[in-house]
Coordinates of C-alpha atoms and ligand atoms in Angstrom, one line a residue:
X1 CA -2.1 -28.5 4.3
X2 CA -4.4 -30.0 1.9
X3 CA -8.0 -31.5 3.1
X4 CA -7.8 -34.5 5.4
X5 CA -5.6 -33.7 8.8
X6 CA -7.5 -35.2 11.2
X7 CA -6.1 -37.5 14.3
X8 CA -4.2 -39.6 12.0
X9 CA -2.2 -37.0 9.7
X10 CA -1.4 -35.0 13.3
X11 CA 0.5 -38.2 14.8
X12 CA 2.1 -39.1 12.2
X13 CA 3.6 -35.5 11.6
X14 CA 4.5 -35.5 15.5
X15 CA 5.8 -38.9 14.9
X16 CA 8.3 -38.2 12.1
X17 CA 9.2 -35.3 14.1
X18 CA 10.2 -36.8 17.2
X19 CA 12.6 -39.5 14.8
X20 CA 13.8 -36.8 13.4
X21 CA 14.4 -34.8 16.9
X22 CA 15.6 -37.7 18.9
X23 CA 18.6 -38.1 15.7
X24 CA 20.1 -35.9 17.4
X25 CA 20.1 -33.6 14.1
X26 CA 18.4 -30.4 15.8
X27 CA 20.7 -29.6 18.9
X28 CA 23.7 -29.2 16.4
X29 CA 25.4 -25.7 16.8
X30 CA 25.6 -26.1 13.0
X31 CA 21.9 -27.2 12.2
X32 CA 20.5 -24.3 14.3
X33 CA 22.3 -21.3 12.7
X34 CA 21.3 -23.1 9.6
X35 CA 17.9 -23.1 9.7
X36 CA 18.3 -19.3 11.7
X37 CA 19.9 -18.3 8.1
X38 CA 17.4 -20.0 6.0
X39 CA 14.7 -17.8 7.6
X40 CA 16.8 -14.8 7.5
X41 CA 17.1 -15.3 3.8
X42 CA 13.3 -16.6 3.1
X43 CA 13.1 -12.6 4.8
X44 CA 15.4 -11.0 1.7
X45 CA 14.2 -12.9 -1.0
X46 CA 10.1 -12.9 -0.6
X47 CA 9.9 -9.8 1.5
X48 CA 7.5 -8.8 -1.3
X49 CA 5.5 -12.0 -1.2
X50 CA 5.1 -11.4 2.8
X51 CA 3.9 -7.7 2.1
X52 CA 1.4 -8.9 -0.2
X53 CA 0.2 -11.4 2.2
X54 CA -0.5 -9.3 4.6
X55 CA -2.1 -7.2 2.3
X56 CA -4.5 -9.2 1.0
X57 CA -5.3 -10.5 5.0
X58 CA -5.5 -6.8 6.5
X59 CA -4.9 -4.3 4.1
X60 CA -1.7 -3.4 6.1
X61 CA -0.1 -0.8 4.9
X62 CA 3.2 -1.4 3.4
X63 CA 5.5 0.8 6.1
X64 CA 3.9 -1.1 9.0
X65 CA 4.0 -4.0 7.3
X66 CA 7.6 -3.8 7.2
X67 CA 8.6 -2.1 10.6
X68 CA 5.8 -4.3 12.7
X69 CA 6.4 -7.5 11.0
X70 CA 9.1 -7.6 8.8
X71 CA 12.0 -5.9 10.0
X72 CA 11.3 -7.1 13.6
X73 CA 11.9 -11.3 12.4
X74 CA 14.6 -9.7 10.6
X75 CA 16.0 -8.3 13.7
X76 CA 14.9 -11.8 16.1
X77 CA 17.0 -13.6 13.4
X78 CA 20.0 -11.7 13.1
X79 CA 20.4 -11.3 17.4
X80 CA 20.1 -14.9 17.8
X81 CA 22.7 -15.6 15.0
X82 CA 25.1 -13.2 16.8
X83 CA 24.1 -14.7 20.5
X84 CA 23.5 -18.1 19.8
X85 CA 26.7 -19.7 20.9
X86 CA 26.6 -17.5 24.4
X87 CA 22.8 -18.5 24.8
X88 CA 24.1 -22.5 24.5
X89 CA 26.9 -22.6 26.5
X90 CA 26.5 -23.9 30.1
X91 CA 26.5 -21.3 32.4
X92 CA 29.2 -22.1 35.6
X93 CA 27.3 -21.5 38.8
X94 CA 29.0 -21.4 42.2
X95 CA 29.1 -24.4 44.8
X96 CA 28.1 -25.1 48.4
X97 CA 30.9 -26.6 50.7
X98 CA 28.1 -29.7 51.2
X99 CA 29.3 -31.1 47.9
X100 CA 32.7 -29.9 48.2
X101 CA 34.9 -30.7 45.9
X102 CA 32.7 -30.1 43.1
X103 CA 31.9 -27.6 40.3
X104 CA 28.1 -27.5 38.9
X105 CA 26.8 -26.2 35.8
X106 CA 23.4 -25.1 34.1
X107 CA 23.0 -26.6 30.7
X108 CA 20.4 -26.3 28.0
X109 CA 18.8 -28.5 26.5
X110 CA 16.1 -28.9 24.0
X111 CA 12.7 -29.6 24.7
X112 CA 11.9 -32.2 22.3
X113 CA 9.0 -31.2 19.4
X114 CA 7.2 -28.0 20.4
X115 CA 3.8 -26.3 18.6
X116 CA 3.0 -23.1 18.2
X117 CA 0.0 -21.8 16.9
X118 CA -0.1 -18.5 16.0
X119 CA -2.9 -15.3 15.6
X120 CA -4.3 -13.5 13.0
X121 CA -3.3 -10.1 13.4
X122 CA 0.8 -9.9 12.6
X123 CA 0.4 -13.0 11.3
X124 CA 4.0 -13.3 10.0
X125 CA 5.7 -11.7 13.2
X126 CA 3.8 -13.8 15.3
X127 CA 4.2 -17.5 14.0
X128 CA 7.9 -17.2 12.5
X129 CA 9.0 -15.2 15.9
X130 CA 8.2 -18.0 18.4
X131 CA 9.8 -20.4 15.5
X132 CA 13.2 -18.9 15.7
X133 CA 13.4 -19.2 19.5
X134 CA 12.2 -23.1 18.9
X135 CA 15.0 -23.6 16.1
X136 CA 17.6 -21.8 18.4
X137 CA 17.3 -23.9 21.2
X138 CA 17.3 -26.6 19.3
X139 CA 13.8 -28.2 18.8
X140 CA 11.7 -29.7 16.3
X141 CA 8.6 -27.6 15.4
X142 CA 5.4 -27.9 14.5
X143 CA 3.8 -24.3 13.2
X144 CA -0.4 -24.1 13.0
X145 CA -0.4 -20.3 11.7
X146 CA -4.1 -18.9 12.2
X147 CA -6.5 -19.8 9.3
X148 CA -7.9 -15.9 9.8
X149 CA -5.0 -14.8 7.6
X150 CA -5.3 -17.2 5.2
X151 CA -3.1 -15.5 2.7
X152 CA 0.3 -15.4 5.5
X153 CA -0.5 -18.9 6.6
X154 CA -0.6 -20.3 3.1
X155 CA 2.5 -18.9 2.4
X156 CA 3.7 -20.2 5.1
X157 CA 3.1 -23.9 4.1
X158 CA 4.7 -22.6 0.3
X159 CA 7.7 -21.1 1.6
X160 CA 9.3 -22.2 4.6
X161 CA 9.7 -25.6 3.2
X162 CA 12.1 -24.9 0.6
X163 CA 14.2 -22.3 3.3
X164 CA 14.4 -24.9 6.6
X165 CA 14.4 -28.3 7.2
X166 CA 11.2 -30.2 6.6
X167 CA 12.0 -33.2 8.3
X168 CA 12.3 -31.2 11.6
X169 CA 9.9 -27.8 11.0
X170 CA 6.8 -28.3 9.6
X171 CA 3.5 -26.2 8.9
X172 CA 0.0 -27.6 9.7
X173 CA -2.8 -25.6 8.0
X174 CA -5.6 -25.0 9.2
X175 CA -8.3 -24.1 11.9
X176 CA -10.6 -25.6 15.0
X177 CA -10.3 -29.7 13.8
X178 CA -6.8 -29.1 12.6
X179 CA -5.7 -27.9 16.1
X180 CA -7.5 -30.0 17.7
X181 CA -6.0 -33.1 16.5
X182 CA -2.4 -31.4 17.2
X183 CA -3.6 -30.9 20.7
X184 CA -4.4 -34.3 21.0
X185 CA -1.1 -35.3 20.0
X186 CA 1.9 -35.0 23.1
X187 CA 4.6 -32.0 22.5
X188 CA 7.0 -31.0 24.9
X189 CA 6.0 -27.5 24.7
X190 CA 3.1 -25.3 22.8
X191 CA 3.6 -21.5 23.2
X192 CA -0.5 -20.2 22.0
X193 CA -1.2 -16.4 20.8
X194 CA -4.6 -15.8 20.9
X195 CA -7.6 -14.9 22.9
X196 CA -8.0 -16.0 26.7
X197 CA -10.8 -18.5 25.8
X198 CA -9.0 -20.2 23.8
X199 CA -5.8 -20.3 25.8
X200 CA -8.2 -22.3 28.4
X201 CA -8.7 -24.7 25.8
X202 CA -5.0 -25.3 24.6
X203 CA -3.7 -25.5 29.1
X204 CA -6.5 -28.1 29.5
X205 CA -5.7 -30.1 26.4
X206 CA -1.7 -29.7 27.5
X207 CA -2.3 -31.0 31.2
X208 CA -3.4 -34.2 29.5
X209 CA 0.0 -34.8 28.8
X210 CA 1.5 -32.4 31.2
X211 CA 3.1 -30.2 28.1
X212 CA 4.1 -27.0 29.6
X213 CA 2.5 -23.5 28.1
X214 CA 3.7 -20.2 27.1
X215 CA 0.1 -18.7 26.2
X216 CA 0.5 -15.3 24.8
X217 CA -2.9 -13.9 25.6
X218 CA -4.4 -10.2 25.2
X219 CA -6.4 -7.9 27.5
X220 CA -7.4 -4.5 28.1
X221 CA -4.2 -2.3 28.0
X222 CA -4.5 1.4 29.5
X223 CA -2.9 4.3 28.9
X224 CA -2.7 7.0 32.0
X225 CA -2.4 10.7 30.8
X226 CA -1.4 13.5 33.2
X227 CA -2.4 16.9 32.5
X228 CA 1.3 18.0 32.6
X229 CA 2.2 15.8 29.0
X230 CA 4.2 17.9 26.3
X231 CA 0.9 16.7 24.4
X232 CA 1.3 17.0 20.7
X233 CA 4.1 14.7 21.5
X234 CA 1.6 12.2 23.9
X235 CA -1.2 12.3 21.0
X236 CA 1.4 11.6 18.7
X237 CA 2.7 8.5 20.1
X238 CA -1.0 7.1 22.1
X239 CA -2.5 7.7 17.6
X240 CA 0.6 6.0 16.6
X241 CA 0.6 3.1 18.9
X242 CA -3.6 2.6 18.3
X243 CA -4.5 3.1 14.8
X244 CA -0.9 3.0 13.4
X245 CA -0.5 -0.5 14.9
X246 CA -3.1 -2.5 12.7
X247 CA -6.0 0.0 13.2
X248 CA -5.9 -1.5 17.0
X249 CA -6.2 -5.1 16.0
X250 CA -2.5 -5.4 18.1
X251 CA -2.3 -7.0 21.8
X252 CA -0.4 -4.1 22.9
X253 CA -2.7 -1.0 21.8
X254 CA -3.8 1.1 24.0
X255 CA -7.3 -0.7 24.5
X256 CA -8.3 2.8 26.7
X257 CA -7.3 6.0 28.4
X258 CA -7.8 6.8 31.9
X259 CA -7.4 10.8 32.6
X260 CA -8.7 13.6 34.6
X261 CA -12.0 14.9 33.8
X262 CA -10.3 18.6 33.3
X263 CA -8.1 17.4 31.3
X264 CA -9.7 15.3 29.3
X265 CA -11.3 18.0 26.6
X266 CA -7.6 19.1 25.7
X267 CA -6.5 15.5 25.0
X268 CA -9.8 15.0 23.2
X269 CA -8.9 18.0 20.9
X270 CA -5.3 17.2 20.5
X271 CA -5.9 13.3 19.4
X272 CA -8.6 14.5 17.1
X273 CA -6.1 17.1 15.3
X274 CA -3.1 14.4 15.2
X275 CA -5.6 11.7 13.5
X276 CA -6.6 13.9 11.0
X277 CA -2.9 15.0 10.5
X278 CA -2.2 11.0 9.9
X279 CA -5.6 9.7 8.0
X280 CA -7.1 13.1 6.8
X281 CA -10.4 14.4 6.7
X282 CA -11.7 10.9 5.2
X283 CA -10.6 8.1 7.2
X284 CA -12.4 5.4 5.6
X285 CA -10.4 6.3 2.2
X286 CA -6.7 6.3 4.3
X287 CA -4.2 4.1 2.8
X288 CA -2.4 4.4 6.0
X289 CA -4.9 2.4 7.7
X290 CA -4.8 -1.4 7.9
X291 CA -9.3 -2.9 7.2
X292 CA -11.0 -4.7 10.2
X293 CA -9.9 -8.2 9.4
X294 CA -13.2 -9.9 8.8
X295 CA -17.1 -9.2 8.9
X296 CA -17.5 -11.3 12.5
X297 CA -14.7 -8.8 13.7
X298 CA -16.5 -5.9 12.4
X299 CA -19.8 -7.3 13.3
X300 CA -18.4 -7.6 17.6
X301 CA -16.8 -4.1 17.0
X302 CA -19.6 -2.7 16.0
X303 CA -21.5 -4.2 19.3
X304 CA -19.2 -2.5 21.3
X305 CA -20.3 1.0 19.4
X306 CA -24.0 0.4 19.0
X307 CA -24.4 -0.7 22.8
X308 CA -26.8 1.7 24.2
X309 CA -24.8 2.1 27.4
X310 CA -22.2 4.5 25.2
X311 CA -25.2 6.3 23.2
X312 CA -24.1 9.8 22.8
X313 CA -20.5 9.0 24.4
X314 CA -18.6 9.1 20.7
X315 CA -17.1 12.9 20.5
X316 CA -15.1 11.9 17.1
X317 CA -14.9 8.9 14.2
X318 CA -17.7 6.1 14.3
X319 CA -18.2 6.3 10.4
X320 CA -18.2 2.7 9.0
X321 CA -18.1 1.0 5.6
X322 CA -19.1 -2.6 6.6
X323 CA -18.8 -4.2 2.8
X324 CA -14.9 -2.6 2.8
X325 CA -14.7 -3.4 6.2
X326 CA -13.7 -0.1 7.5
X327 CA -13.9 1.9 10.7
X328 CA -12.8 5.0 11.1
X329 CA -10.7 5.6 13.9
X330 CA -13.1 6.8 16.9
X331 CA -13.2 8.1 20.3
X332 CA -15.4 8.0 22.6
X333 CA -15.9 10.1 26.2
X334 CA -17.0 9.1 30.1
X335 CA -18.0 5.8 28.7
X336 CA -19.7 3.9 31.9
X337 CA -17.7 1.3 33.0
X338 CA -20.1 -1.4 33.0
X339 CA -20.7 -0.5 29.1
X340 CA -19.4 -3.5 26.8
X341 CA -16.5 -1.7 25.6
X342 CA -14.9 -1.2 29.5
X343 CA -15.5 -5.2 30.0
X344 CA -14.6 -6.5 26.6
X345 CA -10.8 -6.4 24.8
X346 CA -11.5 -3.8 22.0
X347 CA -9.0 -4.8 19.5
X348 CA -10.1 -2.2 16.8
X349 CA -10.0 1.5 16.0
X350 CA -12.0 2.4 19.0
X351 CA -11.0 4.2 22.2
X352 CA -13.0 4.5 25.1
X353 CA -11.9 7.5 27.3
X354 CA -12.6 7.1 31.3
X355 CA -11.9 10.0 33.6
X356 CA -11.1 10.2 37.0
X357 CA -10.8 13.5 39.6
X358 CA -7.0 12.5 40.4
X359 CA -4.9 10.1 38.3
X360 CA -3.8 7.4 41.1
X361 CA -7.4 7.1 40.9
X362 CA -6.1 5.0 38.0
X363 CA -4.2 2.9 39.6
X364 CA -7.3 1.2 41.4
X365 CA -9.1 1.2 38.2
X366 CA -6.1 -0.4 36.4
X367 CA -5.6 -3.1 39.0
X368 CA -9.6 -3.7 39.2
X369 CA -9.5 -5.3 36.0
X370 CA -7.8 -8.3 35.0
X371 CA -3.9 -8.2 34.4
X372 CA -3.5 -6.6 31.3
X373 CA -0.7 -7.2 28.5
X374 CA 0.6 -4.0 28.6
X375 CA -0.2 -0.7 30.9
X376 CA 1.3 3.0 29.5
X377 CA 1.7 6.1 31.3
X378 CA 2.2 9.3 30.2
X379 CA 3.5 12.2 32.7
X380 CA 6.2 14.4 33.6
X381 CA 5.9 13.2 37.7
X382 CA 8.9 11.3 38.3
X383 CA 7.3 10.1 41.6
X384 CA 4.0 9.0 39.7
X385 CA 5.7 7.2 37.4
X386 CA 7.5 5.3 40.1
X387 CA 4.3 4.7 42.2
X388 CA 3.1 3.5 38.5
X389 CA 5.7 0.9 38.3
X390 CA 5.1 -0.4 41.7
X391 CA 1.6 -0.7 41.9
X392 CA 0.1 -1.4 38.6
X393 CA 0.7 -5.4 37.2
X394 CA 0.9 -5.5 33.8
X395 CA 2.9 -7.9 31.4
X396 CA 4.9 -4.8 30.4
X397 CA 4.7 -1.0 30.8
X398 CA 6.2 2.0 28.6
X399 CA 6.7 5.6 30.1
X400 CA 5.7 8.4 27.6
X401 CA 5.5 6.2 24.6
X402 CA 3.7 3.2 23.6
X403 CA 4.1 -0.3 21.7
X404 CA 8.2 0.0 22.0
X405 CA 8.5 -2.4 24.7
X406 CA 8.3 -5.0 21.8
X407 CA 10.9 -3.7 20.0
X408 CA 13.8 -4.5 22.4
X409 CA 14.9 -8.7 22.4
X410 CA 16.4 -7.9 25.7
X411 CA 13.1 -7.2 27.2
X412 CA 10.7 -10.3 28.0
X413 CA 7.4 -10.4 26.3
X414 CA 4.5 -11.8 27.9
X415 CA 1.1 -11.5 30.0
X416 CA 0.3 -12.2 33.6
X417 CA -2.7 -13.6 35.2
X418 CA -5.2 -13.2 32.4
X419 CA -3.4 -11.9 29.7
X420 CA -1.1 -14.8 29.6
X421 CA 1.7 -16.4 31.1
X422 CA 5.3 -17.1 30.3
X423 CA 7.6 -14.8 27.7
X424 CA 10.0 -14.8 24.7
X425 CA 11.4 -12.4 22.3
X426 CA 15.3 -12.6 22.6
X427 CA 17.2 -14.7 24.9
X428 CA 13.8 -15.3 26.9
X429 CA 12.6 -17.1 23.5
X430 CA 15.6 -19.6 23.8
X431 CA 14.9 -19.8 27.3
X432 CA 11.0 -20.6 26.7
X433 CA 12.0 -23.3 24.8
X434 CA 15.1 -25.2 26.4
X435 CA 14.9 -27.1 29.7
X436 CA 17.7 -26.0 32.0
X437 CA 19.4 -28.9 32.9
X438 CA 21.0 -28.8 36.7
X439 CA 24.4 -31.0 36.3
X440 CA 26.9 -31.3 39.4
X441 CA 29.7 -33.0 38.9
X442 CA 32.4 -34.8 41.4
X443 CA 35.6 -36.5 41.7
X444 CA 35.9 -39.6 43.6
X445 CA 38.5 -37.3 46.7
X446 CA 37.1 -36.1 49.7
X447 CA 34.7 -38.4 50.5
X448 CA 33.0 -37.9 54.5
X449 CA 31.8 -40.7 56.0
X450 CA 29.7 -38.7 57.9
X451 CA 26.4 -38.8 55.3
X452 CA 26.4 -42.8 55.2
X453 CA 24.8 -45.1 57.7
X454 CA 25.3 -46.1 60.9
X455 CA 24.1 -43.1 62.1
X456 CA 26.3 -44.0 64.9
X457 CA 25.5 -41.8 68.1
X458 CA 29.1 -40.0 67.9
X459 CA 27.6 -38.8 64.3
X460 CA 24.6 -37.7 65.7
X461 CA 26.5 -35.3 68.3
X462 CA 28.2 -33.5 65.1
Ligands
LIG1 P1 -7.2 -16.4 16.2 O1 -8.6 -16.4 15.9 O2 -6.2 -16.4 15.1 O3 -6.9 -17.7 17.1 C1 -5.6 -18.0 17.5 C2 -5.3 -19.4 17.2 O4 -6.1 -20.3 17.9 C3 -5.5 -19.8 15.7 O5 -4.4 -20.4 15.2 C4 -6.7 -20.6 15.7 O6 -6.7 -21.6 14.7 C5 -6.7 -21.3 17.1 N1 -8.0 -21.6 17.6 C6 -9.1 -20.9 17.5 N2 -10.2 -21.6 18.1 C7 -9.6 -22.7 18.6 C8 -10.2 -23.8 19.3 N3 -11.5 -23.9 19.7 N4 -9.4 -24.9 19.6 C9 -8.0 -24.8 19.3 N5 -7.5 -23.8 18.6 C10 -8.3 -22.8 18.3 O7 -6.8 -15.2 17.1 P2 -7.6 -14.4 18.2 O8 -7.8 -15.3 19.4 O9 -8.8 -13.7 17.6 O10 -6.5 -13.3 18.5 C11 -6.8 -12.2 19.2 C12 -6.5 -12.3 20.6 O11 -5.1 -12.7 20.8 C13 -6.6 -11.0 21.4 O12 -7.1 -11.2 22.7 C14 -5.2 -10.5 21.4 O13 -4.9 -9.6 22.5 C15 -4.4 -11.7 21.6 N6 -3.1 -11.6 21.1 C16 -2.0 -11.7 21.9 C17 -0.7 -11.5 21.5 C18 0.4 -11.7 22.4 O14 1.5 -11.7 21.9 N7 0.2 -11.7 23.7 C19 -0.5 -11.2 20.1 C20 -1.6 -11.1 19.3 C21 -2.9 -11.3 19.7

């Protein structure tokens, strides 16, 4: 949005939205699979725009581009065109013989005008996501996409215009004063992705007007090998889901790996073979690797490498361009665990390796830290992996692969405790966004006298 959004511009946006909203023009069947095929066509027709975009924000490479951004909206769209109508049908629920005769129903209903403010790092995926679970359930929206990919978000406030209805979706450019004079403002709901400081801010500036939250927050994800892996296959997927995912600027990398010390040297060996299969002898040249996404990213990265508590811990990578804003991917070994990379959220192409005598050893570890986004383990054990499941709290978990819980709309996405709270993707997006509406409904027959006053002393004895 051009110059000038301060208090004033952010309540009059709210305010034209909330007219608009409380016409009754967004909970139309019709409006909503409108707007859903609007976005699914803005996806057809400037699917080259979006890759450039995100080029010129990350240097993302085209194929991830397209499976990690692209194709997933695609895919949000299209499953809640085909599920809408199920998703906004009231849902019959059984009743109790206290209000018999009666037959009761959940019904849902739009929140009113919601805000979501997105992240930097799938900038598209992220903002446009959360938008389609808004429009589905029938809200008007308010989208602040994250002024670290300037590129995406100014496409945003180009584009969606001309594809969905501006009087009830709008874009708000723009960073720190821009958002806060939209927090300011009262919405019914604001789903946040972003760091956990942040997501402080956005709950306290919410409570004011007791908006409810969906923050999508990050953490320190770990990845649990077991010595008894197929592991070309393990290296494959823990490279792929690292420096494949946005060279580890994603919430769901692996953030670290937690193995046995005799293992460790075999998975140390394997990684370093499958990244130079992937990225090749130069890393910093790869074209299959997104950049670091600015020099105050690079700059806390780099922290994390140069603190002396990991001196002589890096057993592959730590070349850097810092003007290209490069890093190549690296590993490091037995880094202490009060180092700054074992306390902070790495969100870069480094990996920090910790080993343990036994693996459940992990499990303490894990659970020692706060809540992460995602946990992974990789193992043959059948009985680890359910002891994995039950004693490790994570917002999700994959067995023997990583990053493809996202991929599945039937799965919720979300954090607990400090990597977030709250969850969309699929049906879980409509849900995030609709109130669920408990309606009971009676006749005028069988009416007992028995509730009403006078509690006469013969009542009393039934
Ligand atoms: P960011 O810098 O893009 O910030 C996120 C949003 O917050 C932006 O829109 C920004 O304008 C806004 N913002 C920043 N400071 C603010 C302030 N003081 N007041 C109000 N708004 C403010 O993104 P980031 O925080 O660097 O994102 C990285 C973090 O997000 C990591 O922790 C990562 O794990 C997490 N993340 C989580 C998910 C998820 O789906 N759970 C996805 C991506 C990233």
């Amino acid at each position: 949005m051009e110059g000038g959004f301060d208090g004033a511009g952010a309540a009059e946006v709210v305010a034209e939205l909330r007219e608009s909203f409380e016409s009754g023009r967004t909970r139309s069947f019709e409006w909503r699979v409108a707007q859903l095929k609007g976005i699914a066509r803005l996806i057809v027709e400037k699917e080259a725009e979006i890759t450039a975009a995100l080029d010129d924000d990350l240097a993302k490479p085209q194929i991830e581009s397209f499976i990690g951004e692209i194709s997933m909206v695609r895919g949000s769209c299209r499953f809640a065109l085909k599920e809408l109508k199920r998703w906004m049908k009231p849902e019959k629920v059984a009743t109790s013989v206290t209000t018999f005769p009666s037959s009761a129903k959940v019904v849902s209903e739009p929140l009113g005008v919601v805000l979501i403010i997105s992240a930097w790092n799938y900038p598209f995926l992220l903002s446009i996501d959360p938008v389609i679970g808004a429009i589905a359930a029938g809200n008007a929206v308010v989208l602040k996409p994250s002024e670290v990919a300037p590129a995406t978000s100014s496409f945003f406030a180009r584009i969606l215009p001309d594809y969905v209805d501006n009087s009830c979706i709008r874009v708000v450019e723009g960073s720190i004063p821009e958002t806060t004079a939209l927090l300011d403002q009262k919405f019914d709901k604001i789903l946040y992705t972003g760091n956990a400081r942040v997501g402080r801010i956005v709950m306290t500036a919410a409570a004011k007007h007791l908006t409810p939250v969906v923050l999508e927050l990050g953490g320190k994800c770990p990845v649990l090998v077991d010595s008894n892996v197929d592991i070309k296959v393990a290296t494959r997927r823990i490279v792929a889901g690292k420096w494949g995912c946005n060279s580890g600027q994603a919430c769901i990398a692996p953030d670290y790996i937690i193995t046995t010390k005799s293992f460790a040297p075999k998975l140390v060996d394997a990684l370093k073979i499958t990244l130079e299969k992937f990225y090749g002898k130069d890393p910093l040249e790869s074209a299959d690797l997104s950049r670091i996404v600015n020099s105050n990213h690079f700059k806390r990265l780099m922290n994390l490498l140069d603190d002396e508590k990991v001196s002589g811990t890096i057993v592959h990578g730590g070349q850097r361009n810092e003007k290209r804003l490069r890093i190549a991917p690296t590993i490091l070994l037995d880094v202490p665990s009060d180092s700054l990379i074992m306390k902070e959220e790495v969100f870069g192409p480094l990996l920090p390796i910790v080993t343990v005598d036994e693996l459940r050893e992990g499990f303490g570890l894990i659970n020692s830290k706060g809540k992460p986004l995602a946990a992974y383990l990789f193992t043959k054990d059948r009985k680890l992996e359910e002891k994995f499941v039950k004693t490790v709290s994570a917002g999700g978990m994959v067995i023997n692969d990583t990053i493809l819980q996202v991929t599945n709309p039937r799965l919720p996405f979300g954090g607990v405790g400090e990597s977030g709270m709250g969850s969309y993707h699929g049906k879980f997006s409509f849900d995030a966004f609709s109130h669920k509406k408990a309606v009971l409904s009676r006749g005028f027959g069988g009416d007992v006298s028995m509730r009403y006053p006078p509690y006469t002393a013969h009542k009393q004895k039934i």
